[in-house]
mmCIF file of C-alpha atoms and ligand atoms in Angstrom:
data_model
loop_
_atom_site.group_PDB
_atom_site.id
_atom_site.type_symbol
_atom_site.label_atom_id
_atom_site.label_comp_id
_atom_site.label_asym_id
_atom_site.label_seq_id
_atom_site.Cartn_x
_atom_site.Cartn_y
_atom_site.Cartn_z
ATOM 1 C CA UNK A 252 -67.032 -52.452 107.008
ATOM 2 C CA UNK A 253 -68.198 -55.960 107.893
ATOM 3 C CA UNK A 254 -65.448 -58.319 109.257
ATOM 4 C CA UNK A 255 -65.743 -61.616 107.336
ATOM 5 C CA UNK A 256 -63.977 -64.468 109.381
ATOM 6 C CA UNK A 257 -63.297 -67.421 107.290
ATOM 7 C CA UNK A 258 -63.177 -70.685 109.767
ATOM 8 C CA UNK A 259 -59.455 -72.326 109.615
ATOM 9 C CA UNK A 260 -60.541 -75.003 112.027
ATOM 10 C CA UNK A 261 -58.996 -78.541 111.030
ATOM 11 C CA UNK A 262 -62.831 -79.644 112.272
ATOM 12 C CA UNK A 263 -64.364 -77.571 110.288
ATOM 13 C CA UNK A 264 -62.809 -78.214 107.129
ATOM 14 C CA UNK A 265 -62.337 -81.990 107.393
ATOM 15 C CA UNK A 266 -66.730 -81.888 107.738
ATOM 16 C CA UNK A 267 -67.114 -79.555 105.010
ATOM 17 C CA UNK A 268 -64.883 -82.018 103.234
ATOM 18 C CA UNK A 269 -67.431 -84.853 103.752
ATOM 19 C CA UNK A 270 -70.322 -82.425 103.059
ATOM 20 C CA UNK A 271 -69.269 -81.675 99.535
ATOM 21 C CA UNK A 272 -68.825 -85.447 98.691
ATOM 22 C CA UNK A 273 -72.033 -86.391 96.717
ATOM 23 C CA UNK A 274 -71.813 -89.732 97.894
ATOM 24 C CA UNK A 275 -72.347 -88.602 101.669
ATOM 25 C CA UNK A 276 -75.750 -89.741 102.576
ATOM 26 C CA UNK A 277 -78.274 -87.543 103.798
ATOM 27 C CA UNK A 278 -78.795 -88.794 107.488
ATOM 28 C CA UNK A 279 -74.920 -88.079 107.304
ATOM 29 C CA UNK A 280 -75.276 -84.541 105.651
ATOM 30 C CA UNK A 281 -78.358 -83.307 107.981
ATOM 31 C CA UNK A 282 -75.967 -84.008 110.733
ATOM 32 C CA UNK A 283 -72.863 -82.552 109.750
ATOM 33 C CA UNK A 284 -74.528 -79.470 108.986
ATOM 34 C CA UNK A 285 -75.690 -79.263 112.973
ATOM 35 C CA UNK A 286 -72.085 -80.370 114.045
ATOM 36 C CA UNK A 287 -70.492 -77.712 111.534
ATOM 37 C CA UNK A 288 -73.312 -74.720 112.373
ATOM 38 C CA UNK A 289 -72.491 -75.592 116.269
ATOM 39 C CA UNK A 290 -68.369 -75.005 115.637
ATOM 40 C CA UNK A 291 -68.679 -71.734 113.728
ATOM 41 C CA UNK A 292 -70.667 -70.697 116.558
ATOM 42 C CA UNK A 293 -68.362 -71.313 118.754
ATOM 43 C CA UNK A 294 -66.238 -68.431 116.911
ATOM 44 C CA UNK A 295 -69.026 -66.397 116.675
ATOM 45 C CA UNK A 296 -70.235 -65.978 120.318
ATOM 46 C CA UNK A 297 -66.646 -65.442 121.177
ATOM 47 C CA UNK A 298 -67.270 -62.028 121.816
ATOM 48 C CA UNK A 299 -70.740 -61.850 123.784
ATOM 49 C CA UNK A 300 -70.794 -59.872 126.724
ATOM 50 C CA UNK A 301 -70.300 -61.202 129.909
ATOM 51 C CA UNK A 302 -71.164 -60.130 133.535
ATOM 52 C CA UNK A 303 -71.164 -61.384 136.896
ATOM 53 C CA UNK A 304 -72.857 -63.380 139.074
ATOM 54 C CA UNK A 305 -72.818 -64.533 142.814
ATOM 55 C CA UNK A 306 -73.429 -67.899 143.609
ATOM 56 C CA UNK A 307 -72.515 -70.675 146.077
ATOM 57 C CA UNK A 308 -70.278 -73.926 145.005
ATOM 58 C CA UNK A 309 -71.138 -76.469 147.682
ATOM 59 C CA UNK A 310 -67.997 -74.958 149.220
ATOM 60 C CA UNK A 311 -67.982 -71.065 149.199
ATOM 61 C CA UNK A 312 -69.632 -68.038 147.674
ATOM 62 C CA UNK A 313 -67.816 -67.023 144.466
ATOM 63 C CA UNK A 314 -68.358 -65.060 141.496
ATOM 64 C CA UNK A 315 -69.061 -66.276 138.102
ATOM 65 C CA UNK A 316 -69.982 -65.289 135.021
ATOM 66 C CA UNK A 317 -72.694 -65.321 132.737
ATOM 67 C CA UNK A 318 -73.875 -63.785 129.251
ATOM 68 C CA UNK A 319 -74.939 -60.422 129.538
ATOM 69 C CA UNK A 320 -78.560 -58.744 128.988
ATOM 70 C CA UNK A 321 -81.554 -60.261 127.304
ATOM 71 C CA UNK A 322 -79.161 -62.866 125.558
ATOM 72 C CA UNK A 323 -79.907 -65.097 122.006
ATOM 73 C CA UNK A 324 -81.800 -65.257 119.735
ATOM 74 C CA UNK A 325 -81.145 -67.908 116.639
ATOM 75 C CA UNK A 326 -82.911 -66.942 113.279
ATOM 76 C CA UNK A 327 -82.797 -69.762 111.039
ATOM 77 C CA UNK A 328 -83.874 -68.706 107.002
ATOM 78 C CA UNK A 329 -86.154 -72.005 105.663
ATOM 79 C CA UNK A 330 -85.489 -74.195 104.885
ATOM 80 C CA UNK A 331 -81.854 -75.315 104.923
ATOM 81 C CA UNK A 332 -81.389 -72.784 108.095
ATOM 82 C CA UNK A 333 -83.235 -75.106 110.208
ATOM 83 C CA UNK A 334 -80.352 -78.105 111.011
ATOM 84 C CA UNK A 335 -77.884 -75.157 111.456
ATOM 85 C CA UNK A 336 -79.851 -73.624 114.415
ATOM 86 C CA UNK A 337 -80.518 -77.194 115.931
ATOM 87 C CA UNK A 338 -76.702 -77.394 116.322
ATOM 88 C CA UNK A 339 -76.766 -74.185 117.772
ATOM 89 C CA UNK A 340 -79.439 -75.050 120.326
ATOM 90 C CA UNK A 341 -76.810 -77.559 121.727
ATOM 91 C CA UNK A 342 -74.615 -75.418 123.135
ATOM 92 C CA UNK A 343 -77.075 -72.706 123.963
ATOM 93 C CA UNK A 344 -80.484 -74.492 124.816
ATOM 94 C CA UNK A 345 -82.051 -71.573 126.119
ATOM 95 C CA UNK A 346 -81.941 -69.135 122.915
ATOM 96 C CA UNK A 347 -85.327 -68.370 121.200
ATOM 97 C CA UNK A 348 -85.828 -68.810 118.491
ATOM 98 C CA UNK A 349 -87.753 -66.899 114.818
ATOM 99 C CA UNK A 350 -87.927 -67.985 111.380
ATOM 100 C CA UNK A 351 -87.483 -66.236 108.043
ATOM 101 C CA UNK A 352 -89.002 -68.233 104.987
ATOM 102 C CA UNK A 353 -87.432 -67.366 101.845
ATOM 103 C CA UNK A 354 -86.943 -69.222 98.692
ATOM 104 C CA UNK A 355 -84.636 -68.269 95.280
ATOM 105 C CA UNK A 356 -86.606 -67.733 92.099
ATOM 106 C CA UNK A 357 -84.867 -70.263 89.662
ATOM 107 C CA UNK A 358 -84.816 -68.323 87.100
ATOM 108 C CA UNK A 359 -84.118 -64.339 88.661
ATOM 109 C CA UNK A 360 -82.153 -65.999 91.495
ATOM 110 C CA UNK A 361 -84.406 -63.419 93.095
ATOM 111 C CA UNK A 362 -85.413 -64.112 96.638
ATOM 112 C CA UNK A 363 -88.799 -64.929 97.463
ATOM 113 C CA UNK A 364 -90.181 -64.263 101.071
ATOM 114 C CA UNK A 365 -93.064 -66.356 102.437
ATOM 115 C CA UNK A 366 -92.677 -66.246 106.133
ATOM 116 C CA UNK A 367 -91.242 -64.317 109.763
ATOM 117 C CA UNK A 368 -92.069 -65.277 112.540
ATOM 118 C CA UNK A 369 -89.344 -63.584 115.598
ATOM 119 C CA UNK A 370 -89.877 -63.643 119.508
ATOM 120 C CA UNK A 371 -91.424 -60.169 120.670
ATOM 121 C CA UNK A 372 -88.229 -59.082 122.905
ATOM 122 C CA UNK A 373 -86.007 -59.611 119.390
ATOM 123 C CA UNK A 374 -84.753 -56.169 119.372
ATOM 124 C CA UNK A 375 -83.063 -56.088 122.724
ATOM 125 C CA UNK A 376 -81.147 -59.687 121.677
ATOM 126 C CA UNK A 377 -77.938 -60.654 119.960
ATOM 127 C CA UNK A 378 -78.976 -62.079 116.762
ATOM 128 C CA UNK A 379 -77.235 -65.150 114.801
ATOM 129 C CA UNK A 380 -78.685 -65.355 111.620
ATOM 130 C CA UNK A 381 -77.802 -69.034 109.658
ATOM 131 C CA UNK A 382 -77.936 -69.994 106.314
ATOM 132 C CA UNK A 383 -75.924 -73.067 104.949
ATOM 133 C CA UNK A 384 -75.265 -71.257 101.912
ATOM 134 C CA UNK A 385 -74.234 -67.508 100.746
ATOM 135 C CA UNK A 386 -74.085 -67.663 97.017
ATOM 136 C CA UNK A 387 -75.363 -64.525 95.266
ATOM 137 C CA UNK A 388 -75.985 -62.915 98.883
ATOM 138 C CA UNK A 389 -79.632 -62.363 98.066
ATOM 139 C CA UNK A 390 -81.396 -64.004 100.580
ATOM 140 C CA UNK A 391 -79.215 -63.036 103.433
ATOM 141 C CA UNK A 392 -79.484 -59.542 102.198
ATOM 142 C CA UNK A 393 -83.521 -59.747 102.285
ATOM 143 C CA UNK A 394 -83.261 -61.394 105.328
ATOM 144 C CA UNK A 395 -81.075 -58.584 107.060
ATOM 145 C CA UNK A 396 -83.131 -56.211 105.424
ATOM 146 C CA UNK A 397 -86.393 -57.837 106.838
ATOM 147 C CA UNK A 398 -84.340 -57.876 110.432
ATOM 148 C CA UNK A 399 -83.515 -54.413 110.335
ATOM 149 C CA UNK A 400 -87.002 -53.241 109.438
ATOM 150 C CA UNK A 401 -88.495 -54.671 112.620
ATOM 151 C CA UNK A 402 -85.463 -52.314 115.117
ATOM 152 C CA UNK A 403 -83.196 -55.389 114.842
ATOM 153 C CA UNK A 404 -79.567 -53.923 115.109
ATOM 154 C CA UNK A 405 -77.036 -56.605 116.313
ATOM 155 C CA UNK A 406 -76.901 -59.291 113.995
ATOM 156 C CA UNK A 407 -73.969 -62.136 112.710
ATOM 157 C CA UNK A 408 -74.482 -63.808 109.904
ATOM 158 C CA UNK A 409 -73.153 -67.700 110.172
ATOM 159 C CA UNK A 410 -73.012 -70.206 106.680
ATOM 160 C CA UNK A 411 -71.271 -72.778 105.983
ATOM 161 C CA UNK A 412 -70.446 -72.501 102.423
ATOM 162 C CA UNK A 413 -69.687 -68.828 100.849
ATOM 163 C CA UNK A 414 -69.303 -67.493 97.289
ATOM 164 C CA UNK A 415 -67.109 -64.308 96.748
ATOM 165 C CA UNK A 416 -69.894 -62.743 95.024
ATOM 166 C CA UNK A 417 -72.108 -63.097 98.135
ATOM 167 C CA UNK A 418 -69.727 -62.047 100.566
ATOM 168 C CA UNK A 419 -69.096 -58.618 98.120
ATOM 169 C CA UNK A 420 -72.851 -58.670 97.781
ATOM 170 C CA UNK A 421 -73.470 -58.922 101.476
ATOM 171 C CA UNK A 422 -70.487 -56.745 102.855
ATOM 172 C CA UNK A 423 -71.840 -53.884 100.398
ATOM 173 C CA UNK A 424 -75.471 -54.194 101.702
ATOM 174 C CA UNK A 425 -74.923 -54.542 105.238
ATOM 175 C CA UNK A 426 -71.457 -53.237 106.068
ATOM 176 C CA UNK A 427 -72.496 -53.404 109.452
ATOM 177 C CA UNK A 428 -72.867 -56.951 109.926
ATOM 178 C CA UNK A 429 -70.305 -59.726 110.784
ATOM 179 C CA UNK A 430 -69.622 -62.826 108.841
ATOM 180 C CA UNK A 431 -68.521 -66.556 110.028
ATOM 181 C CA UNK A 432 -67.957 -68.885 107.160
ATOM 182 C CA UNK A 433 -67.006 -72.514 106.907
ATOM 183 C CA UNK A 434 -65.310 -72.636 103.661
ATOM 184 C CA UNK A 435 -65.024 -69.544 101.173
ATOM 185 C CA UNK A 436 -65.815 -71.590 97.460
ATOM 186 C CA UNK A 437 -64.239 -70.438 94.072
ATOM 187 C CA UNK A 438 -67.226 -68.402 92.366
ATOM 188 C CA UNK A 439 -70.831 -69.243 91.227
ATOM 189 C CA UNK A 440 -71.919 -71.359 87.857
ATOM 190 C CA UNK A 441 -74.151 -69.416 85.283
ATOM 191 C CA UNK A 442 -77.110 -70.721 87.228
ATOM 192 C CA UNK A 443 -76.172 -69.378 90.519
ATOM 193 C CA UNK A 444 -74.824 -72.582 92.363
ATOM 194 C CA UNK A 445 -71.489 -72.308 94.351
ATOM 195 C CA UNK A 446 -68.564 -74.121 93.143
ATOM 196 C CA UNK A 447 -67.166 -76.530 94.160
ATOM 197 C CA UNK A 448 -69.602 -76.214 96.863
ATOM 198 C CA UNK A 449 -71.822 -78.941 98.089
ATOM 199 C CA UNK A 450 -74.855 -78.472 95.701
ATOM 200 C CA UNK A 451 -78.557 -78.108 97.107
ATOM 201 C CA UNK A 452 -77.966 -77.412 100.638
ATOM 202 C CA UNK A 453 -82.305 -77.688 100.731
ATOM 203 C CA UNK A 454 -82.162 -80.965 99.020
ATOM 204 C CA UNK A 455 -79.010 -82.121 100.790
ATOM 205 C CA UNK A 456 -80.867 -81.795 104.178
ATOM 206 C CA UNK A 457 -84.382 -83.200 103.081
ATOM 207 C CA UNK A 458 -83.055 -85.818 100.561
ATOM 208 C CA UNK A 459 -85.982 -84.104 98.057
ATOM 209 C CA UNK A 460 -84.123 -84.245 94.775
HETATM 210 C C1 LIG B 620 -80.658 -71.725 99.263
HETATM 211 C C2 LIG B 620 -79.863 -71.443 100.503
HETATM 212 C C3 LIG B 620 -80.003 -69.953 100.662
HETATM 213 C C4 LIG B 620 -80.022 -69.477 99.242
HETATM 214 C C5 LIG B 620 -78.679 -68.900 98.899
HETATM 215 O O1 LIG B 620 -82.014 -71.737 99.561
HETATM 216 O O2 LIG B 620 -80.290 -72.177 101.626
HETATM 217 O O3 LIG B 620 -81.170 -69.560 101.356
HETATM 218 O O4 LIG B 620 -80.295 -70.630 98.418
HETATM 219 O O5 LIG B 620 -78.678 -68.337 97.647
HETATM 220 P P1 LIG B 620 -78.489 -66.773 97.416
HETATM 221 O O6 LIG B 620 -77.327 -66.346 98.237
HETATM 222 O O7 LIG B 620 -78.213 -66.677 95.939
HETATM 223 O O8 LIG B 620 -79.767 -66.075 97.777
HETATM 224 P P2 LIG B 620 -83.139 -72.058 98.453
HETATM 225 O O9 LIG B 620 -83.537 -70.809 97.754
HETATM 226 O O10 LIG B 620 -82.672 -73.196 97.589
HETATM 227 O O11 LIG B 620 -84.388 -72.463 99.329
HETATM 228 P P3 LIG B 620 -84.652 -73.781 100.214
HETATM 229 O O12 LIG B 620 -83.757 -73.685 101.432
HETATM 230 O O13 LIG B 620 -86.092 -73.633 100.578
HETATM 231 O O14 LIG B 620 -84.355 -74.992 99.390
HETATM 232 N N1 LIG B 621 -78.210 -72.549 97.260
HETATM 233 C C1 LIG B 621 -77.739 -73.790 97.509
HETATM 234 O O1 LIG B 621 -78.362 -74.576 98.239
HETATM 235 N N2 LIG B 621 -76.574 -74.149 96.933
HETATM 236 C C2 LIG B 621 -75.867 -73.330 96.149
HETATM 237 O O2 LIG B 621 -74.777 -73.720 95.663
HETATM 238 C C3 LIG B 621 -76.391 -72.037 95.895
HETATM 239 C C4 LIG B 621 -77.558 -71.679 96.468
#
């Protein structure tokens, strides 16, 4: 079964707390939801593989390490995906880098794919799949799905804001997969939004509504 590790970081929450204020402006929200992304990630690359390396400090030869294998690859799902992985890009500059478009049917809540684009060595790296927003789980689910169908096997999935029904939803679907959330929220509203949650992640980050 998936492990789904809720963030308890004072950080974390105290940003999430600003997020969620519809008064916070959106130059403010676009770059909370980098700072946030990058501190879940932190938790979620805890347990990367490392090996060793030789080099020379301007003193001695030493060993060091370094992440193992082919490394990172960030997958961002369009739109609201996109600030996330900038904040990951901080701390790991040199991950590639693919895109999933997919978009919720207003009225089915359905998700609607229009676009993957993934580096061609995907398959042999560690995949961190980000999404602001988990609320009936299916667009992450699609998007795992999608993953899966092109060999992809080691994925995380990272949001910010989770409903219970999309964590059931996604645990179910994917057992396989880990989960790093900010915040876990209360439930959904009749039309699918998270509550309290922060509203529009999309619009939040573009300022289009
Ligand atoms: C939001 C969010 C997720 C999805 C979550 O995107 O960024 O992708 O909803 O909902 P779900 O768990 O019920 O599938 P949206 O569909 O609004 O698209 P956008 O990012 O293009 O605005
Ligand atoms: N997508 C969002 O952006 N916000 C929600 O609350 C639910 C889905």
């Amino acid at each position: 079964m998936s492990n789904v590790m809720v963030m308890d970081h004072p950080l974390i929450q105290h940003k999430i707390g600003i997020m969620r204020n519809k008064n916070t402006s959106t130059k403010e929200f676009r770059a909370l939801v980098a700072e946030v992304a990058m501190l879940i990630y932190y938790e979620a690359s805890r347990n990367l593989a490392l090996a060793d390396k030789e080099i020379e400090t301007p003193l001695v030869k030493t060993t060091v390490k370094e992440i193992a294998g082919k490394k990172l690859c960030v997958v961002p799902i369009l739109r609201a995906g996109l600030h996330m992985a900038d904040g990951i890009l901080n701390l790991t500059p040199n991950a590639k880098v693919g895109h999933i478009g997919l978009y919720r049917n207003e009225e089915t809540l359905e998700p609607v794919e229009y676009f993957c684009k993934l580096p061609v060595d995907v398959t042999e790296r560690e995949v961190f799949l980000v999404d602001p927003m988990l609320a009936t789980g299916g667009s992450a689910i699609a998007a795992i799905d999608l993953l899966k169908a092109r060999g992809i096997s080691k994925i995380r999935f990272l949001c910010l804001i989770a409903a219970p029904e999309g964590i059931d939803a996604l645990k179910n679907a994917h057992p396989d997969i880990d989960i790093y959330v900010g915040a876990q929220d209360e439930r959904l509203n009749e039309n699918g939004y998270i509550l309290p949650g922060l509203g529009d992640a999309g619009d939040r980050i573009y300022g289009t509504k």
